[in-house]
Amino acid sequence: MAERSFKKEVKKLHAGAGETFQGEGILAVTKALLQSGVAYVGGYQGSPISHLMDVLADAKDEILDDMGVHFETSASEATAAAMLSASVHYPLRGAVTWKSTVGTNVASDALANLASGGVTGGTVVVIGEDYGEGSSIMQERTHAFAMKSHIWLLDPRPNLPSIVDAVEKSFELSEASNTPVMLQMRIRACHVHGHFTAKDNVKPSFTLGDALENPQRDLSRIVLPPSTFVHEKEKLEDRLPAAIQFIKEHRLNEVFDGPRKDIGLVVQGGCYNTTIRALEHLGLADAFGNSEIPLYVLNVAFPLVDDELLAFAQDKSALLLIEEGGPEFIEHEINSIFARAGCTTRLLGKSMLPRYGEYTCDVIKDGLRQFLQQQTPDLLQDEVGIKLVPSKPLSVEALDQAVPARPAGFCTGCPERPVFSAIKQLQREQGDFHISCDIGCHLFSILPPFNIGATTMGYGLGGASASAFNVPSSKPAIAIMGDGGFWHNGLTSGIGNSVFNKSDGVNLIIDNAYTAATGGQDILSSKADNPERSTQHSIARAVEGVGVKWVKTLTRTYDVKAMKQALKEAVTTKGVGPKVIVAQSECMLNRQRREKRERRKEIQDGQRVVESRFAIDGDTCTGDRACIRLSGCPSLTVKPNPDPWRSDPVTHIDNSCVGCGLCGENVHADILCPSFVKVEVVRNAGWLERQRRRLSQAVIGWLQRRAVKRQELDLLEGVSR
Amino acid sequence: MSTNNKQRINIAITAMGGQGGGVLADWIIGMAEHSGWIAQTTSVPGVAQRTGATIYYLELFKPVSGQLEAPVLSLSPASGDVDLVIAAELMEAGRAIQRGFVTPDRTTLIASSHRAYAVSEKEALGNALSDPEVIHQAAGEMAQRYLCFDMAALATQTGSVVSAVLFGALCGSRVLPFERDAFEQAIRNGGVGVDASLRAFAAGHDQALKGDGCTDLPQQAPQVYQWIYQGQDEGIRQLLARVEQAFPAELQAPLTEGVRRLLDHTGLTYAELYVQRMQQVLQLEQANQPDGGRLLSQRVAARLAVWMAYEDTIRVAEIKTRSRRFQGLYQEVGIDAQQVSYFHEYLHPRIDEVAETLPAGLGRWVLKTGWASSLLNRLFAGPKTVSTQSLRGFLPLYLVARMRRWRHRTLRYALEQERIEQWLALLTELSRTDAPLALEVAQLPELIKGYGKTHARGLRNFSILCQAAKHLQGQTDSAGILLGLHQAALQSEAGTELAAALREAGMDALAHELGHPNVQAQVVQVMEPQAAG
C-alpha cells in the first residue's frame, strides 16, 4: 500500500556482472546488499530511507525469495537493531536501516548490547542521516553514537560506485573486526540519480534456516558480567586494531594528491563533491576532481587511522578539516593524534568553518578562502571560477517582504484536517487546552492556520509527554498520536502508562489506515489485506486490552460535529481513567491514487459514477476567509476580489478539490457563510434519473426565466472596464 | 564562467509537492542521458512532499571523446553557479533569486506566473496577497534571461500538469543544446499521460517563442464601472437622469453603479433612497469643502452601496436560485446543463437570521419570546443541505427570494437602515469638525462582512471604531490613529491587536468593551528552511 510502487525499479536488481545500473542512491544500496550475500534485512521507514524499505517490500516476490533473503518491516528501530542479534553467533550477513538520529535514539539499547558482545556475521546499519536543509528532525550527528558504542561509521563519497563499494566493504570490515558497522547516507545521496557497474547477486552461504536447525551459542559474546568487562577491553585491544588494519589494507580512505605539498584538506567522504566544487570555483580544481591541494578523504569517519593521518600531514604546515555538524568530534580526535605523535602540522577546522548547519558549496568556499588567505597568501591570486553574486540590488531586497514562507501542511482532502478543525472550534468554546503532539503528518497542526499543540517529544511519545499533567484540573491535557507512533511504542509508553498511573487525560489517536507520513507503509492496524503481513488489528481493542475503559472510535473524521462532540465528552468525563478517541479515515493522497483508477474504469464500463467537488459562490462570499482559518486545505484558496469596491480577496476552490466534504461540515459545525456548494456530477446516469432531471430542469428553468423578466435581471448585470 | 563549466549545465527546479517537479527532472535527465551526456539529479523532499517547496538539482555533463575520467558532480546548487532555474510557481522564482541561484551573467529563469497562495496569504483577515510585480522586477534585473507566463492555465487548457508546460517552455527557450525531438522522446519514454503531456509541451513551447519577460496578457482589474440601462422602465430612467443632473462628473460612474446594485438588490424605491442619501452627503461636502475632488462622496458612494445591498436570507436565496449562477457553476466544474448534476448548498441560518426575515415588530417579539424563538429555531434554523437542482430544494429558496418585495418591512431592513443612518450622522458631524477623520470613517464599513458570527464580529469592530472616531475628533493626527486601529482590527479574529491598539491610543474603556477572556496573543513564527546559499 506504499505511496509509490517500485515494481519497475525492482527489476533492475537482477542486473548481473558488467551491466550498467542506473537509478537512485537508495536503490543502489539495495542492489549492493544483494551483491554482498545478505541473509536478512529489516528496518523502520522514515525520510530519507523510506524508499529503501519500499523497494525491499516490493522486491520480495521479484527477487528476495529466490535469493533466500528474509525481509521484515520492523515494528520500530529498536526491533530492527535487535534483529541484528542473528549475526552474533552465526555467520549470517544482516542489514537494517532507519532515519537517524531519531531512529538511532530508539535503537540505542539494542545497538549498545550488539556492539558490546560483537558479531560473527557482518552487520550493517544503513543510516539515513537527516541533517541539513530539508531535514524534519532535530539537528544532531549519528557520529556520537558510533563513538560511544564503538560501531564503525562509514561516510562514503556521494556517488553510486563509492556507495555500492562501501556497502560491500562494510560487511567485510564488520566480519574482520567482529563489530557492527554504520553506513551513513546523507539526504541528497539517498535521492541522487546516477549509475554504476553491477556485479552478480550472491546468495547467502549460510541461511537463517541453517542457524535454526543447528543452534549455537558462544558465552563470550553474551552481554552479561563478567563478559561485559572483557568486551570493553576486547573493543579497544582486538576489534579496533583489526578494523584499522582492514581499513588500511583495503584503502577505504582515499588520498587525492595535488601539486601543493605544503597544505592539505581532510574531508568527510560525504562532503567530497561539494568540496571539489568549491575548489573549482576558486580555480583550484577541475571538473574531474583534479585538485591543486592534496585531499585525504575520510570514507571511514570512525575510527580514524593514525598512521594515514600522520603520513598525510607530514611536510604540510597546515590542514583544513571539513567536518559537517557539531560537536567537532573528528577535529578533537585528530588534534589528540597529532599531539600524541608530536606532529606540528596545524589543524584548522571549526575556526574556519561554521560550527553548525549544512556545509553547502558557498559555506565551504568561504572557509577555504579564509584558510588559504591565512596559510598560503600566494594561492588565491589567480582566483577565477565563479563571479560573485552582485551585492543585493533593491529589487532583490524587496523580495524579503514579498515571498511568503511555505511551511508544510496537510494535503488536499487530508482526513486529519477535520480533527484539528474540531479542536480549534472546541478551544474557541472552552478555552485553550495543553496539547502534546507526536511525530507524523498530524504535526502540521502546530503550524497555521491551526496553531494547535505545544510539544513533540519523539515518535509515539505523544501520550507519554502528557503524563506529568496527571493532576486534578477542570481541563485535562490532550495527547495526540498517529497510528504509526501508537504501534511503534505509544501503546505501552503512552496508553499503558496512563492506565497504570490512573491518568484522566485524553488521548487522540489518528488512524489513517497505514503510516501515511512516511509513504503509506502497512502497520498492524492497516485496513488493507496484505498477503505478506497480518493487518486489520484494531487500535480500540488494543487499548482496551491494556485496560482503557473509555474508548470511542469515529470512522469518519470528516464529521466535524461528531468529532467535536466526542472531544467535548472526553474532556468532561471524569474518573474513568484515560480516555481514548480513535479517529479513522484513510489518507486521501493514497485513496485518491487508488480510487481514481477504479473510477476511470467504472466510467468506461458504463457504470453510474458520482464525482463531486466543492465550489464557492463568488456573489455571496464577502472575503472574510473564516473558512480558510478552519481548514488550510491547498484547494481552498483565494483569488483577487472581482468587485473593485471590495478590496479583500475572495475564497475560491480550485480544480484539485477532491470533494472530501470538510468545507461543508465546517459550514454546519461553525456556522460559516452560505457560499459553499458541493457539485455532484453523475456519469452514466440511468434513464429514470435523466427524466427526473429533465422535469425539474423544465420547472426550474421556467421560474428562473420568469424572475429574470420580472426584475429585468438581464439588464442589471454589471459592466466594467 | 571558468573553462570547467563549459562542459556542464547546472539546473535548479523549484516546485511544490504535487507539481511534478520530479517528473520534469526525470525528463531532463532521460533526455541528456539519451544524448550521451552524463547526468545527475537529486532532491531534498523531506516534509516538503506535503505542500512545501522542493528544489531538484541537476547537473548535465557533456563528455568529450576519449575522456575516461568521471566528472565530480555536485549535489546542491551554489550561488552564482546555476545556468537554468525552472520555477513551477511565481513566488518560488522569487525564492530562487533570494537564495542567489539567479545571476545576471548566466542564469536563464523560466517561471510560471500563476500563484499558489501560501497559508499566510490566505488566512489573513484583510488583503495579504503578495505583489507579483516585485518578483517580475527582481527577475528582470537578476536573470540573464527571464521567461514567464501562466503555465498552470495552459496546463488546464491542455488537460495536463504544469511540469509538461515548463518542459515545453524550456525547449522553446533554446537554453539546452537538445532538439525538440529529444524533448518529445523523453516524454514518450516516461510513458505516463504521454498525449496530454505532449499537448501541454507544445503549448508551452509556442508561448515561449513569443519572447522573454512576462508574456501574459495584461489582466487589469476593472477600475471604473460603466453600466448603461437599456430597459424601458420610466422610474429607473428618471432616477438615472436625476443622477446625471445632480452629481459632478467624477461621481457619475460610482452613483450609476450604486443604483444598479440596489435595483438588483431590492428595486427602484431603494435605489432612490440611495441617491437621496448621496445627495445629502454631496451637499455636506460641498458646504464644508467648496473645492476638491469630492473624495468623501466618492468613498461613501461605494461603501453605502455595498452596505445597502447587504446579504440577508432573501438575497442569499435569490443568488442561489438565479439562472446566471447555475451557468457559472456549470462552467466552473466543466459540465453543461444537460448533464445530470446536483448542487448541494450548505446553509446554516441562525435564529437571528430567521427572525430578521420577519416583519420588524414580529421579529423583535420572536427574539424576545423564548418559546417562539425555539419554535422558529426548530422549524427554520440550523444546519441544512439544500439541493437547488431538485424541485424540493429549489422551490423553498425561490419563494424566500420572492420575499424581496416585502424586504423593507423586515427586521433586518430596519436594523440596517438604523445603523446606516447612524453612520451617516457621524459622517455629517465629523465632516464639519474633522474632515480627514471623516474620510477614514467613510471606509469603516469595510469591516462589516460575512454572516453569522463573522458578521457580528465585523459589526462589533465597526461600532467600536465609530466610537473611537468620536473620541478622536479634533485630536492631532486623528485620521492616522483611526487608520491604525482599522488595520489592527484586521490582524486577528480574537481582536487582541485591536485591543492593544485601543489601549495605546488611550481608549481603555473601548478596549475593555472589546473584551476577550482566555485569549492570549499567539506568536506564531514560521521559519524558512535553512538556505543553501
mmCIF file of N, CA and C in Angstrom, chain A residues 592-652:
data_model
loop_
_atom_site.group_PDB
_atom_site.id
_atom_site.type_symbol
_atom_site.label_atom_id
_atom_site.label_comp_id
_atom_site.label_asym_id
_atom_site.label_seq_id
_atom_site.Cartn_x
_atom_site.Cartn_y
_atom_site.Cartn_z
ATOM 1 N N GLN A 592 -7.034 8.601 -3.143
ATOM 2 C CA GLN A 592 -7.321 9.175 -4.461
ATOM 3 C C GLN A 592 -6.578 8.425 -5.550
ATOM 4 N N ARG A 593 -5.314 8.149 -5.257
ATOM 5 C CA ARG A 593 -4.475 7.483 -6.246
ATOM 6 C C ARG A 593 -5.122 6.149 -6.649
ATOM 7 N N ARG A 594 -5.667 5.468 -5.648
ATOM 8 C CA ARG A 594 -6.265 4.155 -5.921
ATOM 9 C C ARG A 594 -7.630 4.318 -6.595
ATOM 10 N N GLU A 595 -8.463 5.227 -6.020
ATOM 11 C CA GLU A 595 -9.853 5.318 -6.490
ATOM 12 C C GLU A 595 -9.974 5.933 -7.872
ATOM 13 N N LYS A 596 -9.055 6.847 -8.193
ATOM 14 C CA LYS A 596 -9.103 7.494 -9.489
ATOM 15 C C LYS A 596 -9.072 6.436 -10.589
ATOM 16 N N ARG A 597 -8.167 5.493 -10.399
ATOM 17 C CA ARG A 597 -8.011 4.434 -11.392
ATOM 18 C C ARG A 597 -9.296 3.601 -11.493
ATOM 19 N N GLU A 598 -9.833 3.228 -10.314
ATOM 20 C CA GLU A 598 -11.059 2.417 -10.293
ATOM 21 C C GLU A 598 -12.209 3.164 -10.949
ATOM 22 N N ARG A 599 -12.301 4.478 -10.614
ATOM 23 C CA ARG A 599 -13.414 5.273 -11.111
ATOM 24 C C ARG A 599 -13.359 5.380 -12.636
ATOM 25 N N ARG A 600 -12.150 5.597 -13.134
ATOM 26 C CA ARG A 600 -11.994 5.730 -14.581
ATOM 27 C C ARG A 600 -12.503 4.456 -15.277
ATOM 28 N N LYS A 601 -12.199 3.339 -14.673
ATOM 29 C CA LYS A 601 -12.594 2.075 -15.263
ATOM 30 C C LYS A 601 -14.111 1.902 -15.208
ATOM 31 N N GLU A 602 -14.693 2.286 -14.062
ATOM 32 C CA GLU A 602 -16.143 2.159 -13.917
ATOM 33 C C GLU A 602 -16.872 3.033 -14.939
ATOM 34 N N ILE A 603 -16.340 4.247 -15.153
ATOM 35 C CA ILE A 603 -16.980 5.127 -16.143
ATOM 36 C C ILE A 603 -16.899 4.496 -17.523
ATOM 37 N N GLN A 604 -15.749 3.946 -17.831
ATOM 38 C CA GLN A 604 -15.581 3.276 -19.132
ATOM 39 C C GLN A 604 -16.543 2.105 -19.283
ATOM 40 N N ASP A 605 -16.765 1.411 -18.176
ATOM 41 C CA ASP A 605 -17.663 0.252 -18.217
ATOM 42 C C ASP A 605 -19.132 0.643 -18.200
ATOM 43 N N GLY A 606 -19.415 1.948 -18.195
ATOM 44 C CA GLY A 606 -20.804 2.395 -18.252
ATOM 45 C C GLY A 606 -21.529 2.341 -16.923
ATOM 46 N N GLN A 607 -20.809 2.232 -15.838
ATOM 47 C CA GLN A 607 -21.488 2.218 -14.541
ATOM 48 C C GLN A 607 -21.789 3.655 -14.090
ATOM 49 N N ARG A 608 -22.805 3.781 -13.225
ATOM 50 C CA ARG A 608 -23.142 5.105 -12.700
ATOM 51 C C ARG A 608 -22.072 5.498 -11.684
ATOM 52 N N VAL A 609 -21.421 6.627 -11.941
ATOM 53 C CA VAL A 609 -20.366 7.095 -11.051
ATOM 54 C C VAL A 609 -20.649 8.547 -10.688
ATOM 55 N N VAL A 610 -20.582 8.856 -9.406
ATOM 56 C CA VAL A 610 -20.798 10.228 -8.972
ATOM 57 C C VAL A 610 -19.447 10.840 -8.613
ATOM 58 N N GLU A 611 -19.124 11.957 -9.277
ATOM 59 C CA GLU A 611 -17.894 12.671 -8.945
ATOM 60 C C GLU A 611 -18.281 13.976 -8.272
ATOM 61 N N SER A 612 -17.610 14.292 -7.181
ATOM 62 C CA SER A 612 -18.022 15.521 -6.510
ATOM 63 C C SER A 612 -16.848 16.408 -6.178
ATOM 64 N N ARG A 613 -17.105 17.684 -6.157
ATOM 65 C CA ARG A 613 -16.135 18.667 -5.677
ATOM 66 C C ARG A 613 -16.914 19.872 -5.155
ATOM 67 N N PHE A 614 -16.227 20.682 -4.401
ATOM 68 C CA PHE A 614 -16.876 21.854 -3.840
ATOM 69 C C PHE A 614 -16.621 23.084 -4.713
ATOM 70 N N ALA A 615 -17.478 24.056 -4.593
ATOM 71 C CA ALA A 615 -17.290 25.334 -5.269
ATOM 72 C C ALA A 615 -17.799 26.424 -4.339
ATOM 73 N N ILE A 616 -17.479 27.665 -4.700
ATOM 74 C CA ILE A 616 -17.892 28.789 -3.861
ATOM 75 C C ILE A 616 -18.658 29.788 -4.699
ATOM 76 N N ASP A 617 -19.732 30.292 -4.156
ATOM 77 C CA ASP A 617 -20.488 31.343 -4.818
ATOM 78 C C ASP A 617 -19.763 32.658 -4.650
ATOM 79 N N GLY A 618 -19.177 33.137 -5.726
ATOM 80 C CA GLY A 618 -18.452 34.405 -5.643
ATOM 81 C C GLY A 618 -19.360 35.538 -5.213
ATOM 82 N N ASP A 619 -20.660 35.427 -5.507
ATOM 83 C CA ASP A 619 -21.576 36.525 -5.208
ATOM 84 C C ASP A 619 -21.966 36.601 -3.736
ATOM 85 N N THR A 620 -21.891 35.472 -3.029
ATOM 86 C CA THR A 620 -22.231 35.539 -1.598
ATOM 87 C C THR A 620 -21.001 35.596 -0.715
ATOM 88 N N CYS A 621 -19.840 35.228 -1.261
ATOM 89 C CA CYS A 621 -18.602 35.286 -0.460
ATOM 90 C C CYS A 621 -18.209 36.741 -0.279
ATOM 91 N N THR A 622 -18.018 37.159 0.980
ATOM 92 C CA THR A 622 -17.673 38.554 1.228
ATOM 93 C C THR A 622 -16.200 38.719 1.564
ATOM 94 N N GLY A 623 -15.441 37.641 1.483
ATOM 95 C CA GLY A 623 -13.996 37.764 1.631
ATOM 96 C C GLY A 623 -13.501 37.869 3.043
ATOM 97 N N ASP A 624 -14.105 37.157 3.978
ATOM 98 C CA ASP A 624 -13.603 37.184 5.348
ATOM 99 C C ASP A 624 -12.639 36.031 5.602
ATOM 100 N N ARG A 625 -12.866 34.929 4.910
ATOM 101 C CA ARG A 625 -11.992 33.752 4.952
ATOM 102 C C ARG A 625 -11.911 33.054 6.309
ATOM 103 N N ALA A 626 -12.986 33.127 7.078
ATOM 104 C CA ALA A 626 -13.063 32.353 8.316
ATOM 105 C C ALA A 626 -12.940 30.869 7.980
ATOM 106 N N CYS A 627 -13.448 30.472 6.805
ATOM 107 C CA CYS A 627 -13.392 29.076 6.376
ATOM 108 C C CYS A 627 -11.953 28.609 6.234
ATOM 109 N N ILE A 628 -11.075 29.458 5.684
ATOM 110 C CA ILE A 628 -9.680 29.071 5.473
ATOM 111 C C ILE A 628 -8.967 28.903 6.809
ATOM 112 N N ARG A 629 -9.327 29.747 7.767
ATOM 113 C CA ARG A 629 -8.670 29.651 9.068
ATOM 114 C C ARG A 629 -9.086 28.390 9.819
ATOM 115 N N LEU A 630 -10.107 27.714 9.336
ATOM 116 C CA LEU A 630 -10.523 26.448 9.947
ATOM 117 C C LEU A 630 -10.066 25.261 9.111
ATOM 118 N N SER A 631 -9.352 25.508 8.015
ATOM 119 C CA SER A 631 -9.089 24.404 7.116
ATOM 120 C C SER A 631 -7.643 24.368 6.618
ATOM 121 N N GLY A 632 -7.244 25.388 5.872
ATOM 122 C CA GLY A 632 -5.884 25.382 5.324
ATOM 123 C C GLY A 632 -5.700 24.392 4.191
ATOM 124 N N CYS A 633 -6.784 23.878 3.634
ATOM 125 C CA CYS A 633 -6.685 22.927 2.525
ATOM 126 C C CYS A 633 -6.062 23.625 1.314
ATOM 127 N N PRO A 634 -5.095 22.975 0.646
ATOM 128 C CA PRO A 634 -4.485 23.625 -0.516
ATOM 129 C C PRO A 634 -5.504 23.986 -1.601
ATOM 130 N N SER A 635 -6.580 23.213 -1.729
ATOM 131 C CA SER A 635 -7.531 23.523 -2.804
ATOM 132 C C SER A 635 -8.486 24.650 -2.400
ATOM 133 N N LEU A 636 -8.565 24.933 -1.120
ATOM 134 C CA LEU A 636 -9.386 26.056 -0.647
ATOM 135 C C LEU A 636 -8.482 27.274 -0.633
ATOM 136 N N THR A 637 -8.561 28.056 -1.711
ATOM 137 C CA THR A 637 -7.591 29.126 -1.864
ATOM 138 C C THR A 637 -8.312 30.456 -2.075
ATOM 139 N N VAL A 638 -7.609 31.426 -2.566
ATOM 140 C CA VAL A 638 -8.222 32.754 -2.738
ATOM 141 C C VAL A 638 -7.973 33.251 -4.152
ATOM 142 N N LYS A 639 -8.713 34.260 -4.520
ATOM 143 C CA LYS A 639 -8.389 34.978 -5.745
ATOM 144 C C LYS A 639 -8.739 36.443 -5.517
ATOM 145 N N PRO A 640 -8.112 37.344 -6.288
ATOM 146 C CA PRO A 640 -8.406 38.760 -6.095
ATOM 147 C C PRO A 640 -9.904 38.994 -6.239
ATOM 148 N N ASN A 641 -10.450 39.906 -5.450
ATOM 149 C CA ASN A 641 -11.884 40.155 -5.481
ATOM 150 C C ASN A 641 -12.286 40.735 -6.835
ATOM 151 N N PRO A 642 -13.266 40.115 -7.502
ATOM 152 C CA PRO A 642 -13.675 40.622 -8.808
ATOM 153 C C PRO A 642 -14.389 41.982 -8.674
ATOM 154 N N ASP A 643 -14.819 42.308 -7.478
ATOM 155 C CA ASP A 643 -15.538 43.561 -7.251
ATOM 156 C C ASP A 643 -14.569 44.622 -6.741
ATOM 157 N N PRO A 644 -14.250 45.649 -7.557
ATOM 158 C CA PRO A 644 -13.266 46.642 -7.110
ATOM 159 C C PRO A 644 -13.729 47.425 -5.891
ATOM 160 N N TRP A 645 -14.995 47.350 -5.566
ATOM 161 C CA TRP A 645 -15.467 48.027 -4.359
ATOM 162 C C TRP A 645 -15.193 47.213 -3.104
ATOM 163 N N ARG A 646 -14.686 46.002 -3.308
ATOM 164 C CA ARG A 646 -14.265 45.228 -2.146
ATOM 165 C C ARG A 646 -12.804 44.865 -2.358
ATOM 166 N N SER A 647 -11.932 45.233 -1.402
ATOM 167 C CA SER A 647 -10.504 45.041 -1.634
ATOM 168 C C SER A 647 -10.029 43.652 -1.211
ATOM 169 N N ASP A 648 -10.747 42.995 -0.296
ATOM 170 C CA ASP A 648 -10.240 41.732 0.232
ATOM 171 C C ASP A 648 -10.458 40.596 -0.752
ATOM 172 N N PRO A 649 -9.446 39.702 -0.874
ATOM 173 C CA PRO A 649 -9.594 38.570 -1.795
ATOM 174 C C PRO A 649 -10.782 37.693 -1.399
ATOM 175 N N VAL A 650 -11.388 37.055 -2.377
ATOM 176 C CA VAL A 650 -12.476 36.131 -2.070
ATOM 177 C C VAL A 650 -11.953 34.703 -2.091
ATOM 178 N N THR A 651 -12.683 33.847 -1.392
ATOM 179 C CA THR A 651 -12.301 32.443 -1.341
ATOM 180 C C THR A 651 -12.680 31.775 -2.660
ATOM 181 N N HIS A 652 -11.910 30.766 -2.995
ATOM 182 C CA HIS A 652 -12.099 30.122 -4.286
ATOM 183 C C HIS A 652 -11.624 28.687 -4.130
#
